[in-house]
Every structure is written in C-alpha cells, then in structure tokens.
Coordinates of C-alpha atoms in Angstrom, one line a residue:
Chain A
M1 CA 0.0 0.0 0.0
T2 CA 2.8 2.4 0.8
A3 CA 4.2 1.8 -2.7
F4 CA 0.8 2.4 -4.3
V5 CA 0.3 5.7 -2.4
Q6 CA 3.9 6.7 -3.3
K7 CA 3.2 6.2 -7.0
S8 CA -0.1 8.1 -6.7
L9 CA 1.4 11.3 -5.3
G10 CA 1.4 14.3 -7.5
R11 CA -0.9 16.2 -9.8
W12 CA -3.1 14.5 -12.3
R13 CA -5.4 15.6 -15.1
S14 CA -8.5 13.4 -15.1
Q15 CA -11.1 12.6 -17.7
R16 CA -14.0 10.7 -16.3
S17 CA -16.9 9.2 -18.1
V18 CA -20.0 8.2 -16.0
H19 CA -22.5 5.7 -17.5
H20 CA -25.9 6.0 -15.9
L21 CA -27.0 2.5 -16.9
A22 CA -30.7 2.7 -16.4
F23 CA -31.2 5.6 -18.9
G24 CA -28.1 5.0 -21.0
H25 CA -27.0 8.5 -20.1
F26 CA -23.4 9.6 -20.5
E27 CA -21.8 12.2 -18.2
Q28 CA -18.4 13.7 -18.7
V29 CA -16.2 15.2 -16.0
E30 CA -12.9 16.9 -16.5
S31 CA -10.8 17.6 -13.4
E32 CA -7.5 18.2 -11.8
L33 CA -6.5 16.0 -8.9
E34 CA -3.8 16.6 -6.4
I35 CA -2.6 13.8 -4.1
A36 CA -0.3 14.8 -1.3
P37 CA 1.2 13.0 1.7
V38 CA 0.1 13.9 5.2
A39 CA 2.2 13.4 8.3
I40 CA 1.2 10.3 10.3
D41 CA 1.0 12.3 13.4
A42 CA -1.1 15.1 11.9
P43 CA -4.1 16.0 14.2
A44 CA -6.6 15.2 11.5
V45 CA -5.1 11.7 11.1
V46 CA -5.1 11.0 14.8
A47 CA -8.7 12.3 15.0
L48 CA -9.9 10.1 12.1
C49 CA -8.3 7.0 13.6
A50 CA -10.0 7.9 16.9
A51 CA -13.4 8.3 15.2
W52 CA -13.2 4.8 13.8
G53 CA -11.6 3.3 16.9
V54 CA -8.3 2.4 15.1
P55 CA -5.0 2.6 16.9
P56 CA -3.0 5.3 15.1
A57 CA 0.1 3.1 15.2
T58 CA -1.6 0.7 12.7
A59 CA -2.1 3.5 10.1
I60 CA 0.3 4.1 7.3
A61 CA 1.0 6.6 4.5
P62 CA -2.0 8.9 5.0
F63 CA -2.7 11.2 2.1
A64 CA -5.0 14.1 1.1
M65 CA -6.8 14.2 -2.2
K66 CA -8.1 17.4 -3.7
W67 CA -10.1 17.8 -6.8
E68 CA -11.6 20.5 -8.9
G69 CA -13.5 19.9 -12.1
R70 CA -16.5 20.4 -14.3
S71 CA -19.3 18.0 -15.2
D72 CA -21.5 18.4 -18.2
W73 CA -24.4 16.8 -16.2
D74 CA -27.8 18.4 -16.6
G75 CA -26.7 20.4 -19.6
G76 CA -24.8 22.9 -17.4
Q77 CA -21.2 23.1 -16.4
E78 CA -21.5 22.1 -12.8
V79 CA -18.4 22.8 -10.9
L80 CA -17.2 20.1 -8.6
A81 CA -14.5 20.6 -6.0
G82 CA -13.6 19.0 -2.8
E83 CA -10.9 17.4 -0.7
C84 CA -10.6 14.5 1.6
L85 CA -8.2 12.8 3.9
L86 CA -7.5 9.1 3.5
V87 CA -5.9 6.9 6.0
P88 CA -4.9 3.3 5.1
V89 CA -4.9 0.7 7.9
P90 CA -3.4 -2.4 6.1
A91 CA -3.6 -4.7 9.1
Q92 CA -7.4 -4.4 8.9
G93 CA -7.6 -3.9 5.2
K94 CA -9.4 -0.6 5.9
L95 CA -9.2 2.8 4.2
L96 CA -10.6 5.5 6.4
R97 CA -11.7 8.8 4.9
D98 CA -13.2 11.8 6.4
R99 CA -15.6 12.2 3.5
G100 CA -16.9 9.8 0.9
Y101 CA -17.2 10.2 -2.9
A102 CA -20.7 9.0 -3.3
E103 CA -22.0 10.7 -0.2
T104 CA -20.3 13.5 1.7
L105 CA -20.1 11.5 4.9
P106 CA -17.2 9.9 6.6
A107 CA -16.7 6.4 5.2
V108 CA -14.6 3.4 5.8
G109 CA -13.8 1.1 2.9
T110 CA -12.2 -2.3 2.6
F111 CA -9.2 -2.6 0.3
G112 CA -7.0 -5.2 -1.1
F113 CA -4.8 -5.8 -4.2
A114 CA -5.6 -8.2 -6.9
P115 CA -2.7 -10.5 -8.0
D116 CA -2.0 -8.3 -11.0
G117 CA -1.6 -5.2 -8.7
T118 CA -5.0 -3.7 -9.2
F119 CA -6.1 -1.8 -6.1
V120 CA -9.7 -2.8 -5.2
L121 CA -11.7 -0.8 -2.7
T122 CA -15.2 -1.5 -1.5
T123 CA -17.2 1.1 0.4
P124 CA -20.6 0.5 1.8
Y125 CA -22.9 3.5 2.1
E126 CA -26.3 3.7 3.6
R127 CA -28.2 3.2 0.4
A128 CA -25.5 1.9 -2.0
A129 CA -22.1 0.3 -2.2
A130 CA -19.2 1.6 -4.2
E131 CA -16.5 -0.6 -5.7
E132 CA -13.4 1.0 -7.2
R133 CA -10.5 -0.6 -9.1
I134 CA -7.4 1.5 -9.7
W135 CA -4.4 0.4 -11.7
F136 CA -1.3 2.0 -13.3
V137 CA -1.0 1.4 -17.1
T138 CA 2.3 3.3 -17.1
D139 CA 4.0 5.2 -14.2
D140 CA 2.2 8.3 -15.5
V141 CA -1.2 6.9 -16.5
R142 CA -3.7 5.5 -14.0
Y143 CA -7.1 4.0 -14.7
R144 CA -10.0 4.0 -12.2
V145 CA -13.2 2.0 -12.8
S146 CA -16.0 2.6 -10.2
S147 CA -19.3 0.9 -9.8
I148 CA -22.2 2.0 -7.6
R149 CA -24.4 -0.9 -6.8
T150 CA -27.7 -0.9 -4.9
S151 CA -27.1 -1.8 -1.3
S152 CA -29.1 -5.0 -1.8
G153 CA -26.0 -5.9 -3.8
Q154 CA -27.1 -7.0 -7.3
G155 CA -27.8 -4.2 -9.7
V156 CA -25.2 -1.8 -11.0
V157 CA -26.7 1.7 -11.1
T158 CA -23.7 3.7 -12.2
A159 CA -20.4 2.8 -13.7
S160 CA -17.5 5.2 -14.3
F161 CA -14.1 5.2 -15.9
S162 CA -11.4 7.7 -15.2
T163 CA -8.1 8.1 -17.0
E164 CA -5.6 10.1 -15.0
I165 CA -2.5 11.5 -16.6
R166 CA 0.3 12.8 -14.5
R167 CA 1.1 16.5 -14.7
L168 CA 4.8 16.6 -15.2
A169 CA 5.2 20.4 -15.0
Chain B
M1 CA -12.5 -19.8 -22.3
T2 CA -15.6 -21.9 -23.3
A3 CA -17.3 -20.7 -20.1
F4 CA -16.4 -17.1 -20.9
V5 CA -17.8 -17.3 -24.4
Q6 CA -20.9 -19.1 -23.2
K7 CA -21.6 -16.2 -20.7
S8 CA -21.0 -13.7 -23.5
L9 CA -23.6 -15.1 -25.9
G10 CA -26.6 -13.0 -26.5
R11 CA -27.6 -9.4 -27.3
W12 CA -26.1 -6.5 -25.4
R13 CA -26.7 -2.8 -25.2
S14 CA -23.4 -1.0 -25.0
Q15 CA -22.3 2.4 -23.8
R16 CA -18.8 3.2 -24.7
S17 CA -16.7 6.2 -23.7
V18 CA -13.5 6.8 -25.6
H19 CA -10.8 9.1 -24.0
H20 CA -8.4 10.6 -26.6
L21 CA -5.7 11.3 -24.1
A22 CA -3.5 13.7 -26.0
F23 CA -6.3 16.3 -26.5
G24 CA -8.5 15.3 -23.5
H25 CA -11.3 14.6 -26.0
F26 CA -14.3 12.5 -25.1
E27 CA -16.2 10.4 -27.6
Q28 CA -19.4 8.6 -26.9
V29 CA -20.6 5.5 -28.7
E30 CA -24.0 3.8 -28.2
S31 CA -24.4 0.4 -29.8
E32 CA -26.1 -2.9 -30.0
L33 CA -23.9 -6.0 -29.9
E34 CA -24.8 -9.6 -30.8
I35 CA -22.6 -12.5 -29.9
A36 CA -23.6 -15.8 -31.4
P37 CA -21.9 -19.2 -31.5
V38 CA -20.5 -20.5 -34.8
A39 CA -20.1 -24.2 -35.6
I40 CA -16.5 -25.5 -35.1
D41 CA -16.6 -27.0 -38.6
A42 CA -18.1 -23.9 -40.3
P43 CA -16.1 -23.2 -43.5
A44 CA -15.2 -19.7 -42.3
V45 CA -13.7 -21.2 -39.1
V46 CA -11.7 -23.7 -41.0
A47 CA -10.5 -21.0 -43.4
L48 CA -9.4 -18.7 -40.6
C49 CA -7.5 -21.5 -38.9
A50 CA -5.8 -22.3 -42.2
A51 CA -4.9 -18.7 -42.8
W52 CA -3.0 -18.6 -39.5
G53 CA -1.6 -22.1 -39.8
V54 CA -3.6 -23.4 -36.8
P55 CA -4.8 -27.0 -36.7
P56 CA -8.6 -26.7 -36.6
A57 CA -8.8 -29.4 -33.9
T58 CA -7.1 -27.0 -31.5
A59 CA -9.8 -24.3 -31.9
I60 CA -12.8 -24.1 -29.5
A61 CA -16.0 -22.2 -29.1
P62 CA -15.8 -19.9 -32.2
F63 CA -18.2 -17.0 -32.2
A64 CA -19.4 -14.2 -34.3
M65 CA -19.8 -10.6 -33.0
K66 CA -22.0 -8.1 -34.8
W67 CA -22.3 -4.4 -33.8
E68 CA -24.3 -1.5 -34.9
G69 CA -24.0 1.9 -33.3
R70 CA -23.6 5.6 -33.4
S71 CA -20.6 7.7 -32.3
D72 CA -20.8 11.5 -31.6
W73 CA -17.2 11.8 -32.9
D74 CA -16.6 14.9 -35.1
G75 CA -19.9 16.4 -34.1
G76 CA -21.8 14.2 -36.4
Q77 CA -23.7 11.0 -35.7
E78 CA -21.3 8.6 -37.4
V79 CA -22.9 5.2 -37.9
L80 CA -20.6 2.2 -37.0
A81 CA -21.5 -1.3 -38.0
G82 CA -19.6 -4.4 -38.6
E83 CA -19.2 -8.0 -37.8
C84 CA -16.3 -10.3 -37.2
L85 CA -15.6 -14.0 -36.6
L86 CA -13.5 -14.9 -33.5
V87 CA -11.8 -18.2 -33.0
P88 CA -10.1 -19.0 -29.7
V89 CA -7.1 -21.4 -29.7
P90 CA -6.5 -21.9 -26.0
A91 CA -3.5 -24.2 -26.4
Q92 CA -1.6 -21.3 -28.0
G93 CA -3.3 -18.6 -26.0
K94 CA -4.4 -17.1 -29.4
L95 CA -7.6 -15.5 -30.5
L96 CA -7.9 -15.3 -34.3
R97 CA -10.2 -12.9 -35.9
D98 CA -11.0 -12.2 -39.5
R99 CA -11.1 -8.4 -38.9
G100 CA -9.6 -6.3 -36.1
Y101 CA -11.3 -3.5 -34.1
A102 CA -8.5 -0.9 -34.4
E103 CA -7.8 -1.7 -38.0
T104 CA -10.1 -3.6 -40.4
L105 CA -7.5 -6.3 -41.1
P106 CA -7.3 -9.9 -39.9
A107 CA -5.6 -10.0 -36.5
V108 CA -4.4 -12.5 -34.0
G109 CA -4.3 -11.6 -30.4
T110 CA -2.8 -13.3 -27.3
F111 CA -5.3 -13.9 -24.5
G112 CA -5.3 -15.1 -21.0
F113 CA -7.3 -14.8 -17.8
A114 CA -6.2 -12.9 -14.7
P115 CA -6.6 -14.8 -11.4
D116 CA -9.8 -12.8 -10.7
G117 CA -11.3 -14.0 -14.0
T118 CA -10.7 -10.9 -16.1
F119 CA -10.2 -11.8 -19.7
V120 CA -7.1 -10.0 -21.1
L121 CA -6.4 -9.8 -24.8
T122 CA -3.4 -8.1 -26.4
T123 CA -3.4 -7.6 -30.2
P124 CA -0.4 -6.1 -32.0
Y125 CA -1.2 -4.1 -35.1
E126 CA 1.2 -2.6 -37.6
R127 CA 1.4 0.9 -35.9
A128 CA -0.2 0.2 -32.5
A129 CA -1.0 -2.4 -29.9
A130 CA -4.4 -2.9 -28.3
E131 CA -5.0 -4.3 -24.9
E132 CA -8.5 -5.3 -23.8
R133 CA -9.7 -6.3 -20.4
I134 CA -13.2 -7.7 -20.1
W135 CA -15.0 -8.9 -16.9
F136 CA -18.5 -9.6 -15.7
V137 CA -19.8 -7.5 -12.9
T138 CA -23.0 -9.5 -12.8
D139 CA -24.2 -12.2 -15.2
D140 CA -25.9 -9.5 -17.2
V141 CA -23.3 -6.6 -17.0
R142 CA -20.0 -6.8 -18.6
Y143 CA -17.2 -4.1 -18.5
R144 CA -14.6 -3.7 -21.2
V145 CA -11.5 -1.5 -20.8
S146 CA -9.4 -1.0 -23.9
S147 CA -6.1 0.8 -24.4
I148 CA -4.4 1.6 -27.7
R149 CA -0.7 2.1 -27.2
T150 CA 1.9 3.2 -29.7
S151 CA 3.6 0.1 -31.1
S152 CA 6.9 1.2 -29.5
G153 CA 5.0 0.3 -26.4
Q154 CA 5.1 3.1 -23.9
G155 CA 2.5 5.8 -24.5
V156 CA -1.3 5.2 -24.2
V157 CA -3.0 7.0 -27.1
T158 CA -6.6 6.1 -26.5
A159 CA -8.4 4.5 -23.6
S160 CA -12.0 3.3 -23.7
F161 CA -14.6 1.9 -21.3
S162 CA -17.7 0.0 -22.3
T163 CA -20.5 -1.1 -20.2
E164 CA -22.5 -3.8 -21.8
I165 CA -26.0 -4.7 -20.4
R166 CA -27.7 -7.9 -21.5
R167 CA -30.9 -7.5 -23.5
L168 CA -33.3 -9.8 -21.8
A169 CA -36.1 -9.5 -24.3

C-alpha cells in the first residue's frame, strides 16, 4: 500500500466518463487531482483514527486528495470541488476517509490488491455500495473503474471510468 | 474460455466512452452487440485457422460478433456497423479474428485470464497495440476497458470503457 500511495502522489489531469446505466446516459467530467502525503501524526489523522476506533500506530501513509472539475451533467457546467483525507490501515484492510465520494459523509472502505496489482476498494454507504478498481497502465497513467451498486447488492446503477494523466510540469 | 464465451452469448446494449488522451477529448458510442456461437466446422472457421496455420482441432467455441452503433465523434452521428468472426485457440493462447477493431485487417491476439477471472487480450497491429480487459460485474453486466498504445510500447493514445448490459427480451 505504501508503494501504491507513493506512485499516486502528484498532480493529475483526469477525464471521467460516467455511465448512468438505467437511462443509458453519459456524463463527462474533467478535473484536476492533487494527491499529497500527510504526516502520520497530523491532528486530522489522529482524529480520524480515533473516530473509527483504530490505533493510530496501525495506520500508514495517509494522504490528502483534492479535486476541482467540471461536469456536463444536466446540460450545465456544474463545478465540482472537494478534498478528503484518506488513512490506510493495512492490518485491517481498511481505508478511512473523512468524506466519501458517493456521499459526503465519513466512510470506511475495505481494500486489497488483486494479484495483478490492481487496487480494489469496496465502500458500503447507507443506500448503496461503491467498488473502485485502480491500476497503473504506465507510471504516469492511472485507470480507475468505479461501480455504484444498490445496497441490496445485485444491480449496478452507475459505472464510471477515469483516465488520470500525471502532470509533469 | 468456453465458459467465458458461453456467458457472453446474446444481445447486449453497449455504452462506450473513448478518451483521446492527448487532446483530452471525449467520444461517446452507443451500440447494440450480438454475440452468437458458430459451428466449429463452419467453412469460415476452417479457413481462418488455415490462414493462421492453426490446426482446426485446437480451436474451440468460435463465435461471431456483430455491432451497430452511433458515435458522436466529429460532431456528427457517425454510424458504425460491422461484424467479425473470432476463433479461440487456448493451447496457444491465441484469439484469431478475420477483422480487427482498431484496423479492419485480420488480426491475431494473445489472450489469458487474470486470477480474478478478467479476460485479457493483447493484439499487435502494424502501428499500434491494443489491450482489452473484459470482466463480468454480474451475469448481465460486462465491463470492457481497452487501451491503444503506440507500437513502441510506452504511450497510451486512446483508452475506452464500455458497459454492456444484456438485452433480456
């Protein structure tokens, strides 16, 4: 996990396509991402561990993710921006975050790595579950495939695909 | 491979998003796919095996794929339609086809399955190489992620994501 976080640090230009499967609708999001390391003893890290009852000594490589982008959803140019703190706890296979993607509430997800190195994260929300698969195609190109399923588990409501290109400047 | 082909048979509604990475351009394609079994001794199968010097007895589960769709590329509503014959030869890890996706020439790709069941196909073309990863999210939802790389190998030129929903009617 430390190596994966390490490779992810930096600024990324993201193109994201969202497929709303029930209506066959396409949504396009362009954004800038910034992933930066956070000190293991930062107060926000300690507080997030405490909130989930996790001993801070079991956390590693916390990082902050910041995004700013535009969606073409609903005809308009909706501006999306936000940031969250993520704290991996490998011994429990947990990823804590102070804010979710699908809902703006704190969330805890379960992560692991597929044998081919794909990072797989599953996050249950109150009315849905999100699964994310992230892998590096080259050192400077990352793919991210996300699915939002109904919390009952079967149907896929929304699928999305992001290509993230490292900003080298 | 036989099981994978078996699960893939039928009619599918596809939403495909193409990311042209250099210009950050999005392309949207909506299409209908039909995947149908072909007899192992069909003349077209025997001919395709002969063309690639493959003993027909090593081929399994040949299938035909037919598609018809619309792309929003170039502002217009370009109509895409085509069909191809695919012949898996598992002993050699080869997938023969009488027509490629990226170029309309016969092609032979190398396939395998990742430990999590993802079908991975790599096809070299004259000026590019295509990698496709296909997996089932449910029995009736298939994801397909494709990358077109420069033939020199490093850069990713185009990435695409398809969500394929089984037509149950």
